């Protein structure tokens, strides 16, 4: 199986060691370096139907890079588009739902499937509208987040609430609902006012048993800050 290793403290690389005959796939433009025993091709992972659905669901590239060790063992370096941490996640006994733009790379036996989600989550969650991308198969998937990344554990009776813009991926068995407030009461108008005054925006409430990976930076807030600075000049 290919060996994924995150290397570097600030804006790290993803180092991949492959033996002859192994294949990985990654987001378009992720390859930084590869050794001469490896070949790179642009392909539609899972066929044209899956590629179209992933494009709509998570904004992933229509074509992805497939890197294969065809002439012997070899290594390559990959990098995500945005600055920030990466996390290598085991798929098999547990599968994960990925937020928009989180996917970096995966071993060949891990597939990315698209499924529908509830109307409320589709309209407001940062997870691909009416569709979400979910892993399947056995192997490893690598995700990235803007800034640092942390693993949170959800346990029965200990639900957690996370700002929607900071969620990278989560265990597919977890129940999740979108909300506009962290409060437990106050009615729709009160919750809406609280959301605006607290600056929380949309939050996701997770319950059940599983893991959620979050990033420290809010991509949309950063984008808005950059735009405001540019307009001020």
C-alpha atoms as a printed R data frame, in Angstrom:
    type eleno elety resid chain resno       x      y       z
1   ATOM     1    CA   UNK     A     1   0.000  0.000   0.000
2   ATOM     2    CA   UNK     A     2   1.326  3.515  -0.751
3   ATOM     3    CA   UNK     A     3   2.709  5.265   2.334
4   ATOM     4    CA   UNK     A     4   1.425  8.817   2.896
5   ATOM     5    CA   UNK     A     5   3.496 11.031   5.218
6   ATOM     6    CA   UNK     A     6   2.864 14.685   6.035
7   ATOM     7    CA   UNK     A     7   6.224 16.436   6.223
8   ATOM     8    CA   UNK     A     8   6.998 19.994   7.317
9   ATOM     9    CA   UNK     A     9   5.541 22.208  10.054
10  ATOM    10    CA   UNK     A    10   4.271 25.210   8.084
11  ATOM    11    CA   UNK     A    11   2.369 24.564   4.834
12  ATOM    12    CA   UNK     A    12   3.607 20.952   4.721
13  ATOM    13    CA   UNK     A    13   4.132 18.631   1.766
14  ATOM    14    CA   UNK     A    14   2.470 15.268   1.391
15  ATOM    15    CA   UNK     A    15   5.242 12.715   0.778
16  ATOM    16    CA   UNK     A    16   4.115  9.480  -0.940
17  ATOM    17    CA   UNK     A    17   6.275  6.335  -1.175
18  ATOM    18    CA   UNK     A    18   5.081  3.789  -3.744
19  ATOM    19    CA   UNK     A    19   6.218  0.328  -4.773
20  ATOM    20    CA   UNK     A    20   6.076 -0.869  -8.380
21  ATOM    21    CA   UNK     A    21   2.511 -1.402  -9.606
22  ATOM    22    CA   UNK     A    22   0.850  0.844  -7.016
23  ATOM    23    CA   UNK     A    23  -1.355  3.804  -7.978
24  ATOM    24    CA   UNK     A    24  -2.688  6.832  -6.119
25  ATOM    25    CA   UNK     A    25  -4.937  9.652  -7.292
26  ATOM    26    CA   UNK     A    26  -4.938 13.275  -6.183
27  ATOM    27    CA   UNK     A    27  -6.536 16.660  -6.844
28  ATOM    28    CA   UNK     A    28  -5.571 18.310 -10.137
29  ATOM    29    CA   UNK     A    29  -2.417 20.403  -9.761
30  ATOM    30    CA   UNK     A    30  -1.356 18.749  -6.480
31  ATOM    31    CA   UNK     A    31   1.832 17.129  -7.825
32  ATOM    32    CA   UNK     A    32   4.991 19.057  -6.916
33  ATOM    33    CA   UNK     A    33   7.693 16.440  -7.631
34  ATOM    34    CA   UNK     A    34   7.880 12.803  -8.704
35  ATOM    35    CA   UNK     A    35  10.705 10.404  -9.420
36  ATOM    36    CA   UNK     A    36  11.391  8.958 -12.864
37  ATOM    37    CA   UNK     A    37   9.884  5.528 -12.096
38  ATOM    38    CA   UNK     A    38   6.442  7.171 -11.764
39  ATOM    39    CA   UNK     A    39   3.990  8.184 -14.508
40  ATOM    40    CA   UNK     A    40   1.273 10.860 -14.176
41  ATOM    41    CA   UNK     A    41  -1.977 10.869 -16.155
42  ATOM    42    CA   UNK     A    42  -5.169 12.910 -15.975
43  ATOM    43    CA   UNK     A    43  -8.222 10.669 -15.503
44  ATOM    44    CA   UNK     A    44 -11.829 10.803 -14.347
45  ATOM    45    CA   UNK     A    45 -11.901  8.762 -11.130
46  ATOM    46    CA   UNK     A    46 -14.933  6.438 -11.209
47  ATOM    47    CA   UNK     A    47 -16.021  7.441 -14.724
48  ATOM    48    CA   UNK     A    48 -17.731 10.506 -16.193
49  ATOM    49    CA   UNK     A    49 -20.860 10.232 -14.013
50  ATOM    50    CA   UNK     A    50 -18.900 10.235 -10.770
51  ATOM    51    CA   UNK     A    51 -16.646 13.035 -12.015
52  ATOM    52    CA   UNK     A    52 -19.636 15.269 -12.820
53  ATOM    53    CA   UNK     A    53 -21.271 14.570  -9.463
54  ATOM    54    CA   UNK     A    54 -18.075 15.306  -7.495
55  ATOM    55    CA   UNK     A    55 -17.663 18.554  -9.437
56  ATOM    56    CA   UNK     A    56 -21.131 19.668  -8.316
57  ATOM    57    CA   UNK     A    57 -20.892 18.180  -4.820
58  ATOM    58    CA   UNK     A    58 -17.488 19.382  -3.609
59  ATOM    59    CA   UNK     A    59 -16.107 21.588  -6.346
60  ATOM    60    CA   UNK     A    60 -13.391 19.022  -7.045
61  ATOM    61    CA   UNK     A    61 -11.633 18.980 -10.398
62  ATOM    62    CA   UNK     A    62 -13.330 17.137 -13.259
63  ATOM    63    CA   UNK     A    63 -10.061 15.351 -14.015
64  ATOM    64    CA   UNK     A    64  -7.759 14.105 -11.272
65  ATOM    65    CA   UNK     A    65  -4.101 13.190 -11.357
66  ATOM    66    CA   UNK     A    66  -3.335  9.458 -11.294
67  ATOM    67    CA   UNK     A    67   0.253  8.654 -10.344
68  ATOM    68    CA   UNK     A    68   1.443  5.084 -10.952
69  ATOM    69    CA   UNK     A    69   4.755  3.386 -10.177
70  ATOM    70    CA   UNK     A    70   5.234  1.743 -13.583
71  ATOM    71    CA   UNK     A    71   9.022  1.231 -13.816
72  ATOM    72    CA   UNK     A    72   9.908  0.497 -10.178
73  ATOM    73    CA   UNK     A    73   9.572  1.977  -6.713
74  ATOM    74    CA   UNK     A    74   9.362  5.756  -6.434
75  ATOM    75    CA   UNK     A    75   8.391  8.772  -4.345
76  ATOM    76    CA   UNK     A    76   6.444 11.949  -5.058
77  ATOM    77    CA   UNK     A    77   5.575 15.172  -3.257
78  ATOM    78    CA   UNK     A    78   2.064 16.658  -3.300
79  ATOM    79    CA   UNK     A    79   0.673 19.944  -2.006
80  ATOM    80    CA   UNK     A    80  -2.898 21.272  -1.525
81  ATOM    81    CA   UNK     A    81  -4.096 24.523  -3.091
82  ATOM    82    CA   UNK     A    82  -4.611 26.481   0.140
83  ATOM    83    CA   UNK     A    83  -2.016 26.889   2.909
84  ATOM    84    CA   UNK     A    84  -2.643 24.702   5.918
85  ATOM    85    CA   UNK     A    85  -2.353 21.330   7.588
86  ATOM    86    CA   UNK     A    86  -3.072 17.892   6.143
87  ATOM    87    CA   UNK     A    87  -4.353 14.738   7.816
88  ATOM    88    CA   UNK     A    88  -3.986 11.086   6.707
89  ATOM    89    CA   UNK     A    89  -7.190  9.172   7.538
90  ATOM    90    CA   UNK     A    90  -7.799  5.416   7.510
91  ATOM    91    CA   UNK     A    91 -10.893  4.295   5.574
92  ATOM    92    CA   UNK     A    92 -12.495  0.883   5.892
93  ATOM    93    CA   UNK     A    93 -14.228  0.217   9.192
94  ATOM    94    CA   UNK     A    94 -15.128  3.917   9.195
95  ATOM    95    CA   UNK     A    95 -15.905  6.154   6.212
96  ATOM    96    CA   UNK     A    96 -15.918  9.961   6.046
97  ATOM    97    CA   UNK     A    97 -17.844 12.839   4.464
98  ATOM    98    CA   UNK     A    98 -15.609 15.564   3.018
99  ATOM    99    CA   UNK     A    99 -16.280 19.314   3.026
100 ATOM   100    CA   UNK     A   100 -15.767 21.371  -0.119
101 ATOM   101    CA   UNK     A   101 -12.143 21.484  -1.244
102 ATOM   102    CA   UNK     A   102 -10.866 19.142   1.497
103 ATOM   103    CA   UNK     A   103  -9.719 16.271  -0.740
104 ATOM   104    CA   UNK     A   104  -5.983 16.043  -1.501
105 ATOM   105    CA   UNK     A   105  -5.173 12.412  -2.372
106 ATOM   106    CA   UNK     A   106  -6.158  8.790  -1.803
107 ATOM   107    CA   UNK     A   107  -4.894  5.291  -2.352
108 ATOM   108    CA   UNK     A   108  -6.341  3.409  -5.324
109 ATOM   109    CA   UNK     A   109  -8.783  1.257  -3.344
110 ATOM   110    CA   UNK     A   110 -10.492  4.267  -1.764
111 ATOM   111    CA   UNK     A   111 -13.310  5.697  -3.869
112 ATOM   112    CA   UNK     A   112 -15.205  8.983  -3.536
113 ATOM   113    CA   UNK     A   113 -18.947  8.529  -3.912
114 ATOM   114    CA   UNK     A   114 -21.655 11.182  -4.059
115 ATOM   115    CA   UNK     A   115 -24.937 10.904  -2.162
116 ATOM   116    CA   UNK     A   116 -27.796 13.260  -1.309
117 ATOM   117    CA   UNK     A   117 -28.349 14.992   2.033
118 ATOM   118    CA   UNK     A   118 -31.296 16.663   3.762
119 ATOM   119    CA   UNK     A   119 -32.857 19.875   2.404
120 ATOM   120    CA   UNK     A   120 -31.738 22.004   5.374
121 ATOM   121    CA   UNK     A   121 -28.152 20.804   5.201
122 ATOM   122    CA   UNK     A   122 -28.165 21.167   1.423
123 ATOM   123    CA   UNK     A   123 -29.179 24.826   1.566
124 ATOM   124    CA   UNK     A   124 -26.884 26.013   4.323
125 ATOM   125    CA   UNK     A   125 -24.058 23.546   5.066
126 ATOM   126    CA   UNK     A   126 -20.694 24.070   3.397
127 ATOM   127    CA   UNK     A   127 -20.784 20.539   2.051
128 ATOM   128    CA   UNK     A   128 -21.804 20.481  -1.581
129 ATOM   129    CA   UNK     A   129 -25.446 21.586  -1.717
130 ATOM   130    CA   UNK     A   130 -27.840 18.676  -2.165
131 ATOM   131    CA   UNK     A   131 -24.942 16.255  -2.551
132 ATOM   132    CA   UNK     A   132 -22.025 15.311  -0.342
133 ATOM   133    CA   UNK     A   133 -18.876 13.354  -1.108
134 ATOM   134    CA   UNK     A   134 -18.323 10.217   0.976
135 ATOM   135    CA   UNK     A   135 -15.384  7.826   0.988
136 ATOM   136    CA   UNK     A   136 -15.775  4.086   0.411
137 ATOM   137    CA   UNK     A   137 -13.419  1.107   0.191
138 ATOM   138    CA   UNK     A   138 -10.264  0.378   2.148
139 ATOM   139    CA   UNK     A   139  -7.090  2.429   2.331
140 ATOM   140    CA   UNK     A   140  -6.158  5.994   3.153
141 ATOM   141    CA   UNK     A   141  -7.501  9.400   2.144
142 ATOM   142    CA   UNK     A   142  -5.669 12.670   2.773
143 ATOM   143    CA   UNK     A   143  -7.572 15.891   3.538
144 ATOM   144    CA   UNK     A   144  -6.426 19.471   4.021
145 ATOM   145    CA   UNK     A   145  -7.741 22.409   6.034
146 ATOM   146    CA   UNK     A   146  -7.008 26.124   6.026
147 ATOM   147    CA   UNK     A   147  -4.605 26.692   8.963
148 ATOM   148    CA   UNK     A   148  -3.944 24.095  11.664
149 ATOM   149    CA   UNK     A   149  -6.067 20.958  12.031
150 ATOM   150    CA   UNK     A   150  -7.456 19.187  15.084
151 ATOM   151    CA   UNK     A   151  -9.321 15.912  15.671
152 ATOM   152    CA   UNK     A   152 -12.471 16.080  17.810
153 ATOM   153    CA   UNK     A   153 -14.212 13.031  19.278
154 ATOM   154    CA   UNK     A   154 -18.011 12.961  19.475
155 ATOM   155    CA   UNK     A   155 -19.514 10.618  22.065
156 ATOM   156    CA   UNK     A   156 -23.111  9.682  22.880
157 ATOM   157    CA   UNK     A   157 -24.567 12.336  25.165
158 ATOM   158    CA   UNK     A   158 -21.769 14.801  24.354
159 ATOM   159    CA   UNK     A   159 -22.910 16.562  21.192
160 ATOM   160    CA   UNK     A   160 -20.635 19.255  19.804
161 ATOM   161    CA   UNK     A   161 -21.357 22.395  17.762
162 ATOM   162    CA   UNK     A   162 -18.813 23.588  15.183
163 ATOM   163    CA   UNK     A   163 -18.765 26.665  12.983
164 ATOM   164    CA   UNK     A   164 -19.600 25.372   9.516
165 ATOM   165    CA   UNK     A   165 -16.595 27.046   7.865
166 ATOM   166    CA   UNK     A   166 -14.116 25.161  10.076
167 ATOM   167    CA   UNK     A   167 -15.322 21.611   9.373
168 ATOM   168    CA   UNK     A   168 -12.966 19.584   7.136
169 ATOM   169    CA   UNK     A   169 -14.507 16.088   7.278
170 ATOM   170    CA   UNK     A   170 -16.472 13.845   9.629
171 ATOM   171    CA   UNK     A   171 -17.350 10.247  10.348
172 ATOM   172    CA   UNK     A   172 -20.221  9.270   8.035
173 ATOM   173    CA   UNK     A   173 -22.122  7.569  10.866
174 ATOM   174    CA   UNK     A   174 -22.485 10.842  12.801
175 ATOM   175    CA   UNK     A   175 -25.800 12.673  12.736
176 ATOM   176    CA   UNK     A   176 -25.389 16.318  11.732
177 ATOM   177    CA   UNK     A   177 -27.809 19.236  11.500
178 ATOM   178    CA   UNK     A   178 -27.312 22.808  10.356
179 ATOM   179    CA   UNK     A   179 -28.268 25.677  12.664
180 ATOM   180    CA   UNK     A   180 -27.838 29.447  12.878
181 ATOM   181    CA   UNK     A   181 -27.032 29.575  16.558
182 ATOM   182    CA   UNK     A   182 -25.397 27.698  19.428
183 ATOM   183    CA   UNK     A   183 -28.277 28.588  21.736
184 ATOM   184    CA   UNK     A   184 -30.862 26.078  22.939
185 ATOM   185    CA   UNK     A   185 -33.846 28.429  22.856
186 ATOM   186    CA   UNK     A   186 -34.990 31.907  21.847
187 ATOM   187    CA   UNK     A   187 -37.017 31.195  18.740
188 ATOM   188    CA   UNK     A   188 -36.082 31.690  15.122
189 ATOM   189    CA   UNK     A   189 -35.880 35.514  15.286
190 ATOM   190    CA   UNK     A   190 -33.881 35.453  18.524
191 ATOM   191    CA   UNK     A   191 -31.495 32.857  17.130
192 ATOM   192    CA   UNK     A   192 -31.088 34.856  13.917
193 ATOM   193    CA   UNK     A   193 -30.234 38.029  15.873
194 ATOM   194    CA   UNK     A   194 -27.854 36.066  18.098
195 ATOM   195    CA   UNK     A   195 -26.153 34.634  15.015
196 ATOM   196    CA   UNK     A   196 -25.644 38.098  13.516
197 ATOM   197    CA   UNK     A   197 -24.441 39.738  16.734
198 ATOM   198    CA   UNK     A   198 -22.110 36.888  17.724
199 ATOM   199    CA   UNK     A   199 -20.650 36.530  14.223
200 ATOM   200    CA   UNK     A   200 -21.066 32.746  14.374
201 ATOM   201    CA   UNK     A   201 -22.889 32.335  11.076
202 ATOM   202    CA   UNK     A   202 -23.963 28.760  10.354
203 ATOM   203    CA   UNK     A   203 -22.973 25.969  12.708
204 ATOM   204    CA   UNK     A   204 -23.145 22.188  12.424
205 ATOM   205    CA   UNK     A   205 -24.371 20.158  15.389
206 ATOM   206    CA   UNK     A   206 -22.916 16.632  15.545
207 ATOM   207    CA   UNK     A   207 -24.241 13.774  17.645
208 ATOM   208    CA   UNK     A   208 -23.563 10.060  17.909
209 ATOM   209    CA   UNK     A   209 -20.132  8.448  18.001
210 ATOM   210    CA   UNK     A   210 -17.231  9.301  15.722
211 ATOM   211    CA   UNK     A   211 -14.560 11.850  14.777
212 ATOM   212    CA   UNK     A   212 -14.693 15.305  13.238
213 ATOM   213    CA   UNK     A   213 -11.640 17.080  11.812
214 ATOM   214    CA   UNK     A   214 -11.620 20.881  11.989
215 ATOM   215    CA   UNK     A   215  -9.269 23.606  10.747
216 ATOM   216    CA   UNK     A   216  -8.301 26.778  12.611
217 ATOM   217    CA   UNK     A   217  -8.912 29.277   9.813
218 ATOM   218    CA   UNK     A   218 -12.163 30.389   8.183
219 ATOM   219    CA   UNK     A   219 -11.623 30.440   4.412
220 ATOM   220    CA   UNK     A   220 -14.598 32.701   3.656
221 ATOM   221    CA   UNK     A   221 -13.694 35.216   6.387
222 ATOM   222    CA   UNK     A   222 -10.123 35.359   5.093
223 ATOM   223    CA   UNK     A   223 -11.347 35.867   1.535
224 ATOM   224    CA   UNK     A   224 -13.639 38.703   2.694
225 ATOM   225    CA   UNK     A   225 -10.764 40.327   4.639
226 ATOM   226    CA   UNK     A   226  -8.476 40.201   1.572
227 ATOM   227    CA   UNK     A   227 -11.217 41.732  -0.577
228 ATOM   228    CA   UNK     A   228 -11.817 44.546   1.954
229 ATOM   229    CA   UNK     A   229  -8.094 45.360   2.089
230 ATOM   230    CA   UNK     A   230  -7.882 45.383  -1.711
231 ATOM   231    CA   UNK     A   231 -10.898 47.724  -1.999
232 ATOM   232    CA   UNK     A   232  -9.444 50.114   0.593
233 ATOM   233    CA   UNK     A   233  -6.353 50.712  -1.530
